[in-house]
CSV table of C-alpha atoms in Angstrom, one decimal:
chain,number,residue,atom,x,y,z
C,1,MET,CA,16.3,185.6,-92.7
C,2,THR,CA,17.8,188.3,-94.9
C,3,SER,CA,21.2,189.8,-94.3
C,4,LYS,CA,19.7,193.2,-93.4
C,5,LYS,CA,17.3,191.7,-90.8
C,6,TRP,CA,20.1,189.6,-89.3
C,7,LYS,CA,22.2,192.7,-88.8
C,8,VAL,CA,19.4,194.4,-87.0
C,9,VAL,CA,18.8,191.4,-84.7
C,10,SER,CA,22.6,191.2,-84.0
C,11,ALA,CA,22.7,194.8,-83.1
C,12,LEU,CA,19.8,194.5,-80.7
C,13,LEU,CA,21.4,191.4,-79.0
C,14,ALA,CA,24.6,193.4,-78.6
C,15,VAL,CA,22.8,196.3,-76.9
C,16,LEU,CA,20.9,194.0,-74.6
C,17,GLY,CA,24.1,192.2,-73.7
C,18,LEU,CA,25.8,195.5,-72.9
C,19,ALA,CA,22.9,196.6,-70.8
C,20,PHE,CA,22.9,193.3,-68.8
C,21,ALA,CA,26.7,193.6,-68.2
C,22,LEU,CA,26.3,197.2,-67.0
C,23,THR,CA,23.5,196.3,-64.7
C,24,ALA,CA,25.5,193.4,-63.2
C,25,CYS,CA,28.5,195.6,-62.7
C,26,GLY,CA,26.4,198.2,-60.9
C,27,GLN,CA,24.9,195.7,-58.5
C,28,LYS,CA,26.7,195.1,-55.2
C,29,ASP,CA,26.9,191.6,-53.8
C,30,LYS,CA,24.9,191.5,-50.6
C,31,SER,CA,27.3,189.2,-48.8
C,32,THR,CA,30.3,191.4,-49.7
C,33,ALA,CA,28.5,194.6,-48.8
C,34,SER,CA,27.6,193.2,-45.4
C,35,SER,CA,31.0,191.7,-44.7
C,36,LYS,CA,32.9,194.9,-43.9
C,37,PRO,CA,35.5,194.2,-41.1
C,38,LEU,CA,34.4,194.8,-37.6
C,39,THR,CA,37.1,197.0,-36.2
C,40,GLY,CA,37.7,199.7,-33.5
C,41,PHE,CA,37.5,200.4,-29.8
C,42,TYR,CA,34.1,200.5,-28.0
C,43,LYS,CA,32.8,201.0,-24.5
C,44,GLU,CA,29.7,200.1,-22.6
C,45,THR,CA,28.7,200.7,-18.9
C,46,PHE,CA,26.7,198.5,-16.6
C,47,LYS,CA,25.8,198.3,-13.0
C,48,VAL,CA,26.7,195.4,-10.7
C,49,ASN,CA,24.7,194.1,-7.8
C,50,ASP,CA,25.6,196.9,-5.4
C,51,ARG,CA,24.8,199.5,-8.2
C,52,THR,CA,28.5,200.3,-8.8
C,53,GLU,CA,29.0,201.4,-12.4
C,54,ARG,CA,31.6,199.4,-14.3
C,55,PRO,CA,33.0,200.1,-17.8
C,56,ILE,CA,33.6,197.3,-20.3
C,57,TYR,CA,36.0,197.9,-23.2
C,58,TRP,CA,35.9,196.1,-26.5
C,59,TYR,CA,38.7,195.9,-29.1
C,60,PHE,CA,37.6,194.5,-32.5
C,61,LYS,CA,40.4,193.6,-35.0
C,62,LYS,CA,40.3,193.1,-38.7
C,63,ASP,CA,41.7,189.6,-38.4
C,64,GLY,CA,38.3,188.4,-37.0
C,65,SER,CA,39.4,188.4,-33.3
C,66,PHE,CA,38.5,190.7,-30.4
C,67,LEU,CA,39.2,191.4,-26.8
C,68,CYS,CA,36.8,192.4,-24.0
C,69,CYS,CA,37.7,193.6,-20.5
C,70,SER,CA,36.5,195.4,-17.5
C,71,PRO,CA,39.1,196.9,-15.1
C,72,GLU,CA,39.0,196.4,-11.3
C,73,VAL,CA,36.9,199.2,-9.7
C,74,LYS,CA,36.1,200.2,-6.1
C,75,SER,CA,32.6,199.8,-4.9
C,76,THR,CA,30.6,203.0,-4.6
C,77,ASN,CA,28.2,201.5,-2.1
C,78,SER,CA,29.6,202.0,1.4
C,79,GLU,CA,26.9,199.7,2.8
C,80,GLY,CA,27.7,196.8,0.5
C,81,ASP,CA,29.9,193.8,1.2
C,82,ALA,CA,32.3,194.3,-1.6
C,83,GLY,CA,35.2,196.8,-1.1
C,84,SER,CA,36.0,196.5,-4.8
C,85,TRP,CA,35.1,194.4,-7.9
C,86,TYR,CA,37.7,192.3,-9.6
C,87,GLY,CA,38.6,192.9,-13.2
C,88,VAL,CA,37.5,190.5,-16.0
C,89,ALA,CA,39.3,189.6,-19.3
C,90,LYS,CA,37.8,187.8,-22.2
C,91,ARG,CA,38.6,187.2,-25.9
C,92,GLY,CA,36.8,185.8,-28.9
C,93,THR,CA,36.3,185.8,-32.6
C,94,TRP,CA,33.8,187.5,-34.9
C,95,LYS,CA,32.4,186.5,-38.2
C,96,ALA,CA,30.2,188.4,-40.7
C,97,ASP,CA,26.7,186.8,-40.8
C,98,GLY,CA,25.0,188.9,-43.5
C,99,ASP,CA,22.5,191.8,-43.3
C,100,ASN,CA,25.0,193.9,-41.3
C,101,LYS,CA,25.1,191.4,-38.5
C,102,TYR,CA,28.0,189.5,-36.9
C,103,GLU,CA,28.4,186.3,-34.9
C,104,LEU,CA,30.6,186.6,-31.8
C,105,LYS,CA,32.1,183.7,-29.8
C,106,MET,CA,33.6,184.8,-26.6
C,107,HIS,CA,35.2,183.1,-23.6
C,108,ASP,CA,36.7,184.1,-20.3
C,109,LEU,CA,40.5,183.7,-20.2
C,110,TYR,CA,40.6,181.9,-16.9
C,111,ASP,CA,37.4,180.1,-16.2
C,112,HIS,CA,34.8,178.2,-18.2
C,113,ASP,CA,32.4,181.1,-19.0
C,114,TYR,CA,31.6,181.3,-22.7
C,115,TYR,CA,29.1,183.3,-24.8
C,116,ARG,CA,27.5,183.1,-28.2
C,117,LEU,CA,26.4,186.7,-29.2
C,118,THR,CA,25.0,188.6,-32.2
C,119,ALA,CA,26.4,192.1,-33.0
C,120,GLN,CA,24.8,194.7,-35.2
C,121,PRO,CA,26.5,198.1,-35.9
C,122,LYS,CA,24.1,201.1,-35.8
C,123,GLY,CA,25.9,204.3,-36.6
C,124,LYS,CA,28.6,204.9,-33.9
C,125,GLN,CA,27.3,202.1,-31.8
C,126,ILE,CA,27.2,198.3,-31.9
C,127,HIS,CA,24.2,196.5,-30.4
C,128,ILE,CA,25.0,193.2,-28.7
C,129,LYS,CA,22.6,190.5,-27.7
C,130,ASP,CA,22.6,186.8,-26.9
C,131,SER,CA,22.2,184.7,-30.1
C,132,LYS,CA,20.2,182.0,-28.1
C,133,ASP,CA,17.9,182.5,-25.2
C,134,ASP,CA,18.7,179.1,-23.7
C,135,SER,CA,22.5,179.3,-23.6
C,136,LYS,CA,24.1,178.4,-20.3
C,137,TYR,CA,25.8,181.8,-20.1
C,138,GLN,CA,23.8,184.9,-20.9
C,139,TRP,CA,25.4,188.3,-21.6
C,140,GLY,CA,22.2,190.3,-22.2
C,141,ASP,CA,21.5,193.3,-24.4
C,142,SER,CA,24.0,196.1,-24.5
C,143,ASP,CA,25.0,199.0,-26.7
C,144,LEU,CA,28.7,199.7,-27.3
C,145,THR,CA,29.8,203.3,-28.1
C,146,ARG,CA,32.8,203.9,-30.4
C,147,GLN,CA,35.9,205.3,-28.7
C,148,LYS,CA,37.7,207.2,-31.4
C,149,LYS,CA,40.5,208.6,-29.3
C,150,MET,CA,41.5,205.2,-27.7
C,151,THR,CA,44.7,203.6,-29.0
C,152,ALA,CA,45.9,200.0,-29.1
C,153,ALA,CA,48.5,200.7,-26.5
C,154,ALA,CA,46.0,202.3,-24.1
C,155,TYR,CA,43.6,199.5,-24.6
C,156,MET,CA,46.2,196.8,-23.9
C,157,GLU,CA,47.3,198.5,-20.7
C,158,ILE,CA,43.7,198.3,-19.4
C,159,PHE,CA,43.4,194.7,-20.7
C,160,ASN,CA,46.6,193.5,-19.0
C,161,LYS,CA,45.6,195.0,-15.7
C,162,ALA,CA,42.2,193.4,-16.0
C,163,LYS,CA,43.9,190.0,-16.7
C,164,LEU,CA,45.9,190.2,-13.5
C,165,SER,CA,42.8,191.1,-11.4
C,166,ASP,CA,40.8,188.3,-13.1
C,167,GLN,CA,43.5,185.8,-12.0
C,168,GLU,CA,43.5,187.1,-8.4
C,169,ASP,CA,39.7,186.7,-8.3
C,170,ILE,CA,39.9,183.0,-9.3
C,171,GLN,CA,42.7,182.2,-7.0
C,172,ALA,CA,41.1,184.1,-4.1
C,173,ASN,CA,37.9,182.1,-4.5
C,174,SER,CA,39.4,178.7,-5.3
C,175,GLY,CA,38.8,177.3,-1.8
C,176,ASP,CA,41.5,176.0,0.5
C,177,SER,CA,45.3,176.4,-0.1
C,178,ASP,CA,45.7,173.0,-1.7
C,179,SER,CA,43.1,173.7,-4.4
C,180,SER,CA,44.4,177.2,-4.8
C,181,SER,CA,47.9,175.8,-5.4
C,182,ALA,CA,46.5,173.3,-7.9
C,183,SER,CA,44.6,175.9,-9.8
C,184,SER,CA,47.4,178.5,-9.9
C,185,SER,CA,49.2,176.8,-12.7
C,186,SER,CA,46.2,176.6,-14.9
C,187,THR,CA,45.0,180.1,-14.2
C,188,SER,CA,48.4,181.7,-14.7
C,189,ALA,CA,48.3,180.8,-18.4
C,190,ASP,CA,46.0,182.2,-21.0
C,191,PRO,CA,44.0,179.4,-22.8
C,192,ASP,CA,44.9,181.2,-26.0
C,193,GLU,CA,48.6,180.9,-25.2
C,194,ILE,CA,48.2,177.2,-24.3
C,195,GLY,CA,46.3,176.5,-27.5
C,196,ARG,CA,48.9,178.1,-29.6
C,197,ALA,CA,51.7,176.1,-27.9
C,198,ILE,CA,49.8,172.8,-28.5
C,199,TYR,CA,49.2,173.7,-32.1
C,200,SER,CA,52.9,174.6,-32.6
C,201,ARG,CA,53.8,171.2,-31.2
C,202,VAL,CA,51.4,169.2,-33.4
C,203,PHE,CA,51.6,171.3,-36.6
C,204,PRO,CA,54.9,173.2,-36.4
C,205,SER,CA,54.5,174.9,-39.8
C,206,GLU,CA,50.9,176.0,-39.4
C,207,GLU,CA,49.6,179.4,-38.2
C,208,VAL,CA,46.8,179.4,-35.6
C,209,ASP,CA,43.7,181.2,-36.6
C,210,ALA,CA,41.5,180.9,-33.5
C,211,VAL,CA,41.3,179.4,-30.0
C,212,GLU,CA,37.6,179.1,-29.0
C,213,GLN,CA,35.9,177.7,-25.9
C,214,ASP,CA,33.5,174.8,-26.4
C,215,GLY,CA,31.8,174.0,-23.2
C,216,ASP,CA,34.5,172.8,-20.7
C,217,SER,CA,37.0,172.3,-23.6
C,218,TYR,CA,38.8,174.5,-26.2
C,219,LEU,CA,39.3,174.1,-29.9
C,220,VAL,CA,42.3,175.5,-31.7
C,221,SER,CA,42.5,175.5,-35.5
C,222,ASN,CA,44.1,177.1,-38.5
C,223,GLU,CA,42.4,179.2,-41.2
C,224,TYR,CA,40.7,176.1,-42.8
C,225,HIS,CA,38.9,175.0,-39.6
C,226,SER,CA,38.6,171.5,-40.9
C,227,VAL,CA,38.2,168.5,-38.6
C,228,GLY,CA,41.7,167.3,-39.4
C,229,SER,CA,43.3,170.6,-38.7
C,230,THR,CA,41.4,171.3,-35.4
C,231,ILE,CA,42.7,170.2,-32.0
C,232,LYS,CA,40.6,169.8,-28.9
C,233,PHE,CA,42.1,170.4,-25.5
C,234,GLN,CA,41.1,170.7,-21.8
C,235,ILE,CA,42.9,172.4,-18.9
C,236,ASN,CA,43.0,170.3,-15.7
C,237,GLY,CA,44.9,171.9,-12.8
C,238,ASP,CA,48.5,172.2,-13.8
C,239,THR,CA,48.2,169.9,-16.8
C,240,VAL,CA,46.5,170.1,-20.2
C,241,THR,CA,45.1,167.2,-22.2
C,242,TYR,CA,44.7,167.3,-26.0
C,243,TRP,CA,43.6,164.9,-28.7
C,244,THR,CA,45.0,164.3,-32.2
C,245,GLN,CA,44.4,161.9,-35.0
C,246,ALA,CA,46.2,158.6,-34.5
C,247,ALA,CA,48.9,157.7,-37.0
C,248,GLY,CA,47.5,155.7,-39.9
C,249,ASP,CA,43.9,156.5,-39.0
C,250,THR,CA,41.9,157.4,-42.1
C,251,THR,CA,38.7,158.5,-40.4
C,252,ALA,CA,40.2,162.0,-39.7
C,253,ASP,CA,38.0,162.6,-36.6
C,254,GLY,CA,40.9,164.3,-35.0
C,255,ASP,CA,40.3,163.2,-31.4
C,256,ASN,CA,41.3,159.5,-31.0
C,257,GLU,CA,44.8,159.8,-29.5
C,258,GLU,CA,45.1,161.4,-26.1
C,259,HIS,CA,48.1,163.4,-24.8
C,260,THR,CA,48.6,164.9,-21.4
C,261,VAL,CA,51.4,167.3,-20.6
C,262,SER,CA,52.2,169.8,-17.8
C,263,ILE,CA,51.5,173.4,-18.6
C,264,SER,CA,54.9,174.4,-17.4
C,265,ASP,CA,56.6,171.9,-19.8
C,266,LEU,CA,54.3,172.9,-22.6
C,267,LEU,CA,55.1,176.6,-22.3
C,268,GLY,CA,58.7,176.1,-21.3
C,269,LYS,CA,58.3,177.8,-17.9
């Protein structure tokens, strides 16, 4: 190949390389584009059995967590059995799932209800639906509307009142006084608070990333969510049982040494 021809070929290759680089830079990674943080305050309204309308407030945070609550409301049906409806309080985590969809895992603070949901933002709304039709607990389809004027302080005031009402509901429906007394210790503490206390005891230098419900148990882990860094625990009356990896064990299954401690001792109350 002559020197002149080689220069022409080199120039063409340089142009093609520049065009490819510009094209690549102009393309947006699909997973990045769809992973915008889910944030803000939202509200939905639904009707309970006696047709009383109840609001549900959601608070999505950039760190991948969210809160969900419904305040206690008086029944609007004078012929119904309920004078009022207790509040409910839930918390969970969200994770981007691609195509502008998000996976939500949510659990009630004081009982074993848990939900696996899919969220999809649509303009000023977020559409929520169950991720599986055969889940034990079903939330149903709902549309959340953004609340631009709500503040974190205003939301937390609603949430904390709903927490107290949720506790009252469980204690009022726990049966006789003995079972009520036995359950009061477990229902007076947030599973999230218990999980963080356990994690601090096992891994003092680690930060908790999430406390999630898993059937009748809970899982607490750090940002890596590995088997070795995740602790499983169960709340039983006024005690909590958790499992850790036994000293010297190389299998790292994380659940072969059992520990039981009272909730009062764990939380220092």
